[in-house]
CSV table of C-alpha atoms in Angstrom, one decimal:
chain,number,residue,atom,x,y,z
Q,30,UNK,CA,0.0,0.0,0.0
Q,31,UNK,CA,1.3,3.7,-0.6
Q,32,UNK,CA,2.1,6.2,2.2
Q,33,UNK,CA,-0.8,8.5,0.7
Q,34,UNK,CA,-4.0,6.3,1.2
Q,35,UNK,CA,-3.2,5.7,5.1
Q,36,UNK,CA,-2.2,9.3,5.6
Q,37,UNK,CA,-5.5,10.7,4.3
Q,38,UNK,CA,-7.8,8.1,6.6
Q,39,UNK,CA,-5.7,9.2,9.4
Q,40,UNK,CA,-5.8,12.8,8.9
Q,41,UNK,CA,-9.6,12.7,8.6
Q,42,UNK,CA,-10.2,10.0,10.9
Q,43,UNK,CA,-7.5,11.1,13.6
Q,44,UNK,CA,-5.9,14.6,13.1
Q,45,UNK,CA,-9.3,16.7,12.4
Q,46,UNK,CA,-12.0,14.6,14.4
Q,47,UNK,CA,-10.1,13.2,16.9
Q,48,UNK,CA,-7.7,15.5,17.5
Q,49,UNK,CA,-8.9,19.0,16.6
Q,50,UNK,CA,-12.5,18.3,17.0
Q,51,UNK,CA,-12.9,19.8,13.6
Q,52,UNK,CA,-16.8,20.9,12.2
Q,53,UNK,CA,-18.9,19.0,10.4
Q,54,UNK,CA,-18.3,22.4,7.3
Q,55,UNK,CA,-14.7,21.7,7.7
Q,56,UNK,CA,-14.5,18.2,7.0
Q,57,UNK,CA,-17.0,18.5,4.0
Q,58,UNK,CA,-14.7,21.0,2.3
Q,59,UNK,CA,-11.6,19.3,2.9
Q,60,UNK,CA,-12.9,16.1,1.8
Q,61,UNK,CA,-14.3,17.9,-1.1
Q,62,UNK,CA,-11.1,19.1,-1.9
Q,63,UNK,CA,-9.1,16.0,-1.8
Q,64,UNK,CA,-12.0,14.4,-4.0
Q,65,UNK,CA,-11.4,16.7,-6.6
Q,66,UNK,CA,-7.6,16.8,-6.8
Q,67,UNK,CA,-7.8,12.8,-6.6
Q,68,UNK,CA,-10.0,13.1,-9.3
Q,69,UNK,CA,-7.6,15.3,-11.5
Q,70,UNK,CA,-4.6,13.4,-10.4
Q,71,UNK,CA,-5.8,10.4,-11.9
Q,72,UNK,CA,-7.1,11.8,-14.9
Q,73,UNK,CA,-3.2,13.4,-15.6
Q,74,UNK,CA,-1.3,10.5,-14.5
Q,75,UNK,CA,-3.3,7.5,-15.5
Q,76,UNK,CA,-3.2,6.0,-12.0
Q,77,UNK,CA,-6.5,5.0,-9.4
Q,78,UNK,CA,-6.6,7.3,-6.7
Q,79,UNK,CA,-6.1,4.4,-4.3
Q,80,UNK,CA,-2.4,3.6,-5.6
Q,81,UNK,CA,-1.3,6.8,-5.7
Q,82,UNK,CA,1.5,7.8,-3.7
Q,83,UNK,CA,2.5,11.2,-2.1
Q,84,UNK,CA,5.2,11.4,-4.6
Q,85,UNK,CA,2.9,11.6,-7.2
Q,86,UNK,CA,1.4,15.0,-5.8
Q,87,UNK,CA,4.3,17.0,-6.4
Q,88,UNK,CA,4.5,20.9,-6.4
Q,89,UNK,CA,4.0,21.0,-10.1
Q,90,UNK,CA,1.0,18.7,-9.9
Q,91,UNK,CA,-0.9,20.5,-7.2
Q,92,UNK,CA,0.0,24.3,-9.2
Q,93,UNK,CA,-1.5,22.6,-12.2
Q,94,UNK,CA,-4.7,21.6,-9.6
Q,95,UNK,CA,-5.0,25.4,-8.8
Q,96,UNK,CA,-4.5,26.4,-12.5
Q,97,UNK,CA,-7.4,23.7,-13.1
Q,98,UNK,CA,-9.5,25.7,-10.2
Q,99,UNK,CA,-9.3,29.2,-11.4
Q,100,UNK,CA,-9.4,28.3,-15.7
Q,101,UNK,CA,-11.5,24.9,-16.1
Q,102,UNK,CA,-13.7,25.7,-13.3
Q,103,UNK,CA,-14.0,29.3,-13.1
Q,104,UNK,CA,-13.2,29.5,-9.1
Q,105,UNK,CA,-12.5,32.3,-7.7
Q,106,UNK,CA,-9.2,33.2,-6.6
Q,107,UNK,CA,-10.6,33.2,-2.7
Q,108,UNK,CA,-11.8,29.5,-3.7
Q,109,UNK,CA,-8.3,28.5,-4.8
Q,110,UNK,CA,-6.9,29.7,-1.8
Q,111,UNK,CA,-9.2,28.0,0.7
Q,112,UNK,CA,-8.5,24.5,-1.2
Q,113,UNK,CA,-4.6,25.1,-1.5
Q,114,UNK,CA,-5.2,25.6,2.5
Q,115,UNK,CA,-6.8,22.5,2.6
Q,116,UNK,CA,-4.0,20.6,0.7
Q,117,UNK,CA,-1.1,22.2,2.6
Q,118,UNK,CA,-3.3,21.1,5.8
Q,119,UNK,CA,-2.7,17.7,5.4
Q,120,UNK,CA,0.9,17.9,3.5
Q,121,UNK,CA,1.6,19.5,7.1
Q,122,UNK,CA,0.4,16.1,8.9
Q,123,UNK,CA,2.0,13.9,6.4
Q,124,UNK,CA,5.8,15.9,6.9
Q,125,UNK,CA,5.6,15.0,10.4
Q,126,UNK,CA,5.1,10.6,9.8
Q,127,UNK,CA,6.6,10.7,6.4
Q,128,UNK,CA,10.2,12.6,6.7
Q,129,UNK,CA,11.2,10.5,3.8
Q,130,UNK,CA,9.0,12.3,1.4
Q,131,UNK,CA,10.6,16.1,3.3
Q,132,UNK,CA,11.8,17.2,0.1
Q,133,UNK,CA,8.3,17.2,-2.2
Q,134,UNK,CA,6.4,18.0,0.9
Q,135,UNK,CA,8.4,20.9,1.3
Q,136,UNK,CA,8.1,22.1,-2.3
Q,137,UNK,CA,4.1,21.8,-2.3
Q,138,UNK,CA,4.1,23.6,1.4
Q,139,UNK,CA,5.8,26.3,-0.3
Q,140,UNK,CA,3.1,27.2,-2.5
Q,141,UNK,CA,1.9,30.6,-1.9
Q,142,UNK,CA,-1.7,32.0,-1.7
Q,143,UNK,CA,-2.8,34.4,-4.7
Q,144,UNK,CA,-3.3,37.7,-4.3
Q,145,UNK,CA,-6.5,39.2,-5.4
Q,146,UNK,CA,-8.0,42.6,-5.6
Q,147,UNK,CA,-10.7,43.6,-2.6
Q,148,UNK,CA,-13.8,45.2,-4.2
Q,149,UNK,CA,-15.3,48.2,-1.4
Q,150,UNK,CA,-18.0,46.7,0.1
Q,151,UNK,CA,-21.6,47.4,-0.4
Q,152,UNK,CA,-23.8,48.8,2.3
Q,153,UNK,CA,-27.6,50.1,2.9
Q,154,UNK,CA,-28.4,53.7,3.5
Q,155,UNK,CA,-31.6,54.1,6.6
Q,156,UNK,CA,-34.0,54.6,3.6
Q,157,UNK,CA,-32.9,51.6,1.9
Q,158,UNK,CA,-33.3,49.5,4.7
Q,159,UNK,CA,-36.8,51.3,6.0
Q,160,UNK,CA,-37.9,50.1,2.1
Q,161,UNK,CA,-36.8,46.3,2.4
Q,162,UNK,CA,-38.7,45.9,5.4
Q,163,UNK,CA,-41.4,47.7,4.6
Q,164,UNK,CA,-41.9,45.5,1.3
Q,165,UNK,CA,-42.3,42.5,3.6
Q,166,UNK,CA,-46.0,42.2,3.3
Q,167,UNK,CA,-47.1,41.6,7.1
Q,168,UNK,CA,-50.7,40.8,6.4
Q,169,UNK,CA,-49.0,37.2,5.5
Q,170,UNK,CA,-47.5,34.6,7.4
Q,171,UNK,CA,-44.6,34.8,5.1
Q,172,UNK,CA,-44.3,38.3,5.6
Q,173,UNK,CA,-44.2,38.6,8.8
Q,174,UNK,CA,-41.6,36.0,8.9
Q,175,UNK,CA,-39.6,37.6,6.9
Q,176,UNK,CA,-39.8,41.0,8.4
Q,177,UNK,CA,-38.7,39.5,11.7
Q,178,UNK,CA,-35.4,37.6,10.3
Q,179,UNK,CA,-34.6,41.2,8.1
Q,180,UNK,CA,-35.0,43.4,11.1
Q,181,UNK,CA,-32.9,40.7,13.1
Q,182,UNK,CA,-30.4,40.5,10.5
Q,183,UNK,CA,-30.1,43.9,9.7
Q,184,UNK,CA,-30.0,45.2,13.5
Q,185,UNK,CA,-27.6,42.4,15.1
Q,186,UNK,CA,-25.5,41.6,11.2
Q,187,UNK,CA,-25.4,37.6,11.8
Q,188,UNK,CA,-24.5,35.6,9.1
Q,189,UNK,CA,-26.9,33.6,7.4
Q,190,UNK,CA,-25.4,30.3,8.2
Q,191,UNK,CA,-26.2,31.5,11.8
Q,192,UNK,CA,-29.8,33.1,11.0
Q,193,UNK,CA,-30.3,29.7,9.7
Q,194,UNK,CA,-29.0,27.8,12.8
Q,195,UNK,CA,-31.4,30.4,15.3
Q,196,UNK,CA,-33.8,28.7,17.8
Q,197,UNK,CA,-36.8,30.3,19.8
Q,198,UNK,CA,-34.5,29.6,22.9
Q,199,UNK,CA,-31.3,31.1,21.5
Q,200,UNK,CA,-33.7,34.6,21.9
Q,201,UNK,CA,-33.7,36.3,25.8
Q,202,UNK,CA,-36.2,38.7,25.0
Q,203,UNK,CA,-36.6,39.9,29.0
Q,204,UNK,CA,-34.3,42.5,30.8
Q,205,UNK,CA,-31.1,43.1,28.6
Q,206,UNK,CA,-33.1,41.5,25.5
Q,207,UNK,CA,-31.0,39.5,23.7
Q,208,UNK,CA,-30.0,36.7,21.1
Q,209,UNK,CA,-27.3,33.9,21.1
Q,210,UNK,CA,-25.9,32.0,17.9
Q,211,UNK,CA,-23.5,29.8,17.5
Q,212,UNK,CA,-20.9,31.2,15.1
Q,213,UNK,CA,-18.1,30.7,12.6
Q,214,UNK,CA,-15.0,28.3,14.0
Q,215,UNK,CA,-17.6,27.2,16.7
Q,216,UNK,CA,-17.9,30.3,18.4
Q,217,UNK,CA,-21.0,31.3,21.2
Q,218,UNK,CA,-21.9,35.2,20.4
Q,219,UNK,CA,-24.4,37.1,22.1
Q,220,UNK,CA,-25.7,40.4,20.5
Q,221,UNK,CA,-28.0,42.8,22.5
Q,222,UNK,CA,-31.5,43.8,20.9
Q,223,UNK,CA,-33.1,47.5,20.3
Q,224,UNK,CA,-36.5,48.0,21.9
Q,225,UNK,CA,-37.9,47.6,18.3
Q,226,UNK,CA,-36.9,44.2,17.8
Q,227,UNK,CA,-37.6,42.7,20.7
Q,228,UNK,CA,-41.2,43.9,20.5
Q,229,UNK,CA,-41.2,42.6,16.9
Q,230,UNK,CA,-39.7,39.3,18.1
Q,231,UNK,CA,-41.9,38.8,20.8
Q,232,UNK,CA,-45.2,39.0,18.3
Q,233,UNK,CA,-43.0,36.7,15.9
Q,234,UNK,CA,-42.7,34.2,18.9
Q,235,UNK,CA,-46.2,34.6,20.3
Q,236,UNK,CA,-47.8,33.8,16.4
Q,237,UNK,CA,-45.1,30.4,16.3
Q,238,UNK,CA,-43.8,29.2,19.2
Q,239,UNK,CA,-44.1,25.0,19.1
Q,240,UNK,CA,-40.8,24.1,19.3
Q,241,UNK,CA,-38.5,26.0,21.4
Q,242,UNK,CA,-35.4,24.4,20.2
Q,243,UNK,CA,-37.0,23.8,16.5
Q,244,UNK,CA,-35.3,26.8,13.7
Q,245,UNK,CA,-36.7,30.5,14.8
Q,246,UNK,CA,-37.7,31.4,11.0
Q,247,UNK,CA,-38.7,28.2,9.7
Q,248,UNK,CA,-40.0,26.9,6.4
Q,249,UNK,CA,-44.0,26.5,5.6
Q,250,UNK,CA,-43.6,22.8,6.1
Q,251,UNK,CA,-41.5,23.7,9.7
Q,252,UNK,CA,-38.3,23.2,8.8
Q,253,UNK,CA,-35.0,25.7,8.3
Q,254,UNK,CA,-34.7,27.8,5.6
Q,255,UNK,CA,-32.3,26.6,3.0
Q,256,UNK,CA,-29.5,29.7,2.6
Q,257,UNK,CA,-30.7,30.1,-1.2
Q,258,UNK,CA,-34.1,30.3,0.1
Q,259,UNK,CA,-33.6,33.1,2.2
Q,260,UNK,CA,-31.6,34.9,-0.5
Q,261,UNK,CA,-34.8,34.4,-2.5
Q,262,UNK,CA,-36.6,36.0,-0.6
Q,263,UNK,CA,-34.5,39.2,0.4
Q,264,UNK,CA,-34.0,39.2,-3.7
Q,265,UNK,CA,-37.7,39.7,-4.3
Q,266,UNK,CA,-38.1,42.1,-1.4
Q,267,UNK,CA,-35.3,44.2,-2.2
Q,268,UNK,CA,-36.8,44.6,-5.6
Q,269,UNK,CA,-40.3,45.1,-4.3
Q,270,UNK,CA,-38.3,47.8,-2.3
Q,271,UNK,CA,-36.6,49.3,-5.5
Q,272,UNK,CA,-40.0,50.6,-6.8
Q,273,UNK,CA,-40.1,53.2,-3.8
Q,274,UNK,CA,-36.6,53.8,-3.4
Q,275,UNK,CA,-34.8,53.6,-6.9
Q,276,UNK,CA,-31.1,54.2,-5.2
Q,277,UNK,CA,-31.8,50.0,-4.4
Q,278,UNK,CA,-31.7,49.1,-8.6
Q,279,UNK,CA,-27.7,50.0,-8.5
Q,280,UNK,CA,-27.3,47.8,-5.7
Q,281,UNK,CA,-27.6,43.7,-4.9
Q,282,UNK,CA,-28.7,43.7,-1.6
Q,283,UNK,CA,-27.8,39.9,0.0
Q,284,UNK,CA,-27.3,38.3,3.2
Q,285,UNK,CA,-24.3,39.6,3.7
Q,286,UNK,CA,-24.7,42.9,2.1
Q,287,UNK,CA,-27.3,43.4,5.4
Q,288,UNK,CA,-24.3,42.3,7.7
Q,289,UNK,CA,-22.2,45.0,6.5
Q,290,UNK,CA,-25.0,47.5,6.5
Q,291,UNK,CA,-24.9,46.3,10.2
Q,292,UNK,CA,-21.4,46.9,10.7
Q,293,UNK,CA,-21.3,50.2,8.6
Q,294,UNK,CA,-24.2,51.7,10.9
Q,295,UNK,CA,-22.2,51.0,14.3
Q,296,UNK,CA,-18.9,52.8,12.4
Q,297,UNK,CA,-21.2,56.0,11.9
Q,298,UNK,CA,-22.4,56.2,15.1
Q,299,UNK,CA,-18.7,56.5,16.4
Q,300,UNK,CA,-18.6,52.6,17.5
Q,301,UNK,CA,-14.6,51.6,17.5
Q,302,UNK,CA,-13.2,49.0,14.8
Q,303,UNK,CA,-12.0,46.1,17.8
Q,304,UNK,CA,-15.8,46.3,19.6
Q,305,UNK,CA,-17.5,46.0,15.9
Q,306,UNK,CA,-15.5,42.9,15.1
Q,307,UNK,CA,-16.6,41.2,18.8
Q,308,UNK,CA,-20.3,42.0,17.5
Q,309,UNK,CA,-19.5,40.6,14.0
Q,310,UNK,CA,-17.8,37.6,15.1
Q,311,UNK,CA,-14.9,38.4,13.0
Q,312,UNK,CA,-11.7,36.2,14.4
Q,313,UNK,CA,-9.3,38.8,13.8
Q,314,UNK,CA,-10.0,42.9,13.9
Q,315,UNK,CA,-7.7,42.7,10.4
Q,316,UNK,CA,-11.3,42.1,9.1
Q,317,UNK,CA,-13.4,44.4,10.3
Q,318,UNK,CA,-10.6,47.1,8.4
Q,319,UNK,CA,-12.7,46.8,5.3
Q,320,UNK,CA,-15.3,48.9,6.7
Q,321,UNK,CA,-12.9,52.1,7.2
Q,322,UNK,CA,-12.1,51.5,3.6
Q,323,UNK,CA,-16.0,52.1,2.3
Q,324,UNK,CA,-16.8,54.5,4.5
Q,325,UNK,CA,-16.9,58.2,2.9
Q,326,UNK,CA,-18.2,59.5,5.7
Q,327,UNK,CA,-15.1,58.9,7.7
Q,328,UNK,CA,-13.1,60.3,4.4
Q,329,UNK,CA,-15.3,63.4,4.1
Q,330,UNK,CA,-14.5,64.3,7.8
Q,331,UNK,CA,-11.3,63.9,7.5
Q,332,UNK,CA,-10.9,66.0,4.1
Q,333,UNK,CA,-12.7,68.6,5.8
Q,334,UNK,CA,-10.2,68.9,8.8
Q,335,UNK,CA,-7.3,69.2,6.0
Q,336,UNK,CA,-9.0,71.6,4.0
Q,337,UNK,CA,-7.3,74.4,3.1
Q,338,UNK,CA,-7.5,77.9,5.6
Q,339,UNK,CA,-8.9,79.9,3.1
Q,340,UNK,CA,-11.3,77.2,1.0
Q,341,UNK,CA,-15.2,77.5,1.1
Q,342,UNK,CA,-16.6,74.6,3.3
Q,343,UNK,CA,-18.5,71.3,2.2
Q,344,UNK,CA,-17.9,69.4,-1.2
Q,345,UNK,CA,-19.4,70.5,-4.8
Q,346,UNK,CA,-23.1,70.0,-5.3
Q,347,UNK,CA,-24.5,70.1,-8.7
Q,348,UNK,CA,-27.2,73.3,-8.6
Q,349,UNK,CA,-29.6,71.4,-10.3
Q,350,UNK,CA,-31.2,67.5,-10.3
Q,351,UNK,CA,-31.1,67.2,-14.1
Q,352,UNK,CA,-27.0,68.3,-13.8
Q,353,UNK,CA,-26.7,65.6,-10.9
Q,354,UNK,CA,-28.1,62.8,-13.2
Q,355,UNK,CA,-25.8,63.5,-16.3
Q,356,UNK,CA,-22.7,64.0,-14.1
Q,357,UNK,CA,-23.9,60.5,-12.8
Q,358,UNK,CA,-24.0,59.1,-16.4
């Protein structure tokens, strides 16, 4: 038997259940990984995944992998970094009980991530948001549903993975209302709630509390919402929304587009970067730079303190609406 075939079962079966407890999300995309660069492996060199040898996935093999990622597959750069992590993961393990194969190891370990350009994010003004809720129609089940998971989404900026994974009991809606979710790399957050959304929450839980530990925004048929379901349905609200506030047709407003409409509102209100990423979850306040990087507020206070002594105040405003929409064009 080759050295490869044992050292993948163990580094499943050993290093990321056993011994790092890893989650259920990272052991699907590792495995996916390792399926697919199997896959290509064999298809290049002729040999059955099960008699291939660690040899055989050299440095130039796994660059032609990534090259396979990015121009057969049309992955983004982001997703040919997360599976290079994945193989250097458990090339890692393997240098540690095969020192024999040090050299190649060495050589695929020394692959570097890609660069890629970091597009500003995109954010929701107060109208905007006021609009998307609004366009939830609350004289329906559905839209009442929906209107409680925006507003939650919106006002606390969890991540749909973890608006998916919400329970009537994750939600304290007493004295210092708030909710608890269970977060990226298996982390417990707890976000206060404004007076507004616990009253909204409340009626929510009153109208469909049967299962306290069953999802908080489920399905018709009781059960979670799938993540592409829930982008449905901000999709058709958003452009429901659109018709009253036309500033929403230049924008795709998604999941995640609400998170950083979260974070953006607690930077305008004078909220510091390191507190924003402990309400965000983010793992390291590196993340939560982003955020300073979209904000023109931030950069029109700042241009105003360097102004000039003798300059007129403010920024140039077209005298007319017709003038602003060419110069828009």
């Amino acid at each position: 038997m080759t050295a490869l075939a044992p050292t993948l079962q163990a580094f499943f079966t050993d290093r990321l259940t056993r011994q790092r407890n890893a989650s259920p999300h990272t052991i699907a995309g590792y495995r996916d990984t390792w399926r697919m660069l199997l896959t290509f492996t064999a298809a290049r060199t002729g040999t059955p995944p099960s008699m291939l040898d660690l040899e055989d996935l050299d440095a130039a093999l796994v660059a032609a992998f990534l090259d396979h990622l990015e121009n057969d597959r049309r992955n983004s750069i982001r997703t040919r970094n997360t599976r290079l992590a994945a193989i250097h993961s458990l090339f890692r393990y393997a240098a540690l009980i095969h020192p024999e194969h040090a050299q190649s190891i060495s050589r695929v370990l020394a692959i570097p991530p890609k660069r890629f350009d970091r597009a500003l994010v995109s954010y929701l003004t107060d109208d905007e948001v006021a609009a998307v809720l609004a366009a939830c129609d609350q004289a329906t089940w559905t839209g009442r549903r929906d209107h409680a998971m925006l507003l939650l989404a919106v006002q606390t900026g969890l991540r749909i993975s973890e608006l998916i994974g919400l329970s009537p009991a994750d939600l304290h809606l007493g004295t210092g209302a708030h909710v608890v979710c269970h977060g990226k790399g298996r982390k417990e957050r707890t976000t206060p709630l404004t007076t507004s959304t616990r009253a909204v929450l409340r009626d929510w839980l009153a109208e469909n509390l049967t299962d306290p530990n069953g999802p908080l925004f489920p399905s018709r048929h009781g059960r979670a919402l799938s993540r592409d379901a829930i982008e449905r349905r901000i999709t058709q609200h958003a452009a429901l929304a659109a018709q009253r506030c036309p500033s929403l047709n230049d924008k795709t407003v998604t999941a995640h587009v609400l998170r950083h409409t979260t974070a953006m509102r607690l930077l305008h209100a004078g909220i510091d970067t390191s507190v924003i990423a402990l309400w965000l979850g983010h793992v390291s306040i590196e993340t939560t730079q982003i955020y300073l990087h979209a904000d023109m507020t931030l950069k029109e206070r700042a241009l105003a303190r360097t102004r000039p002594p003798n300059s007129r105040r403010g920024r140039y405003q077209p005298p007319d609406t017709l003038l602003a929409w060419l110069e828009r064009l």
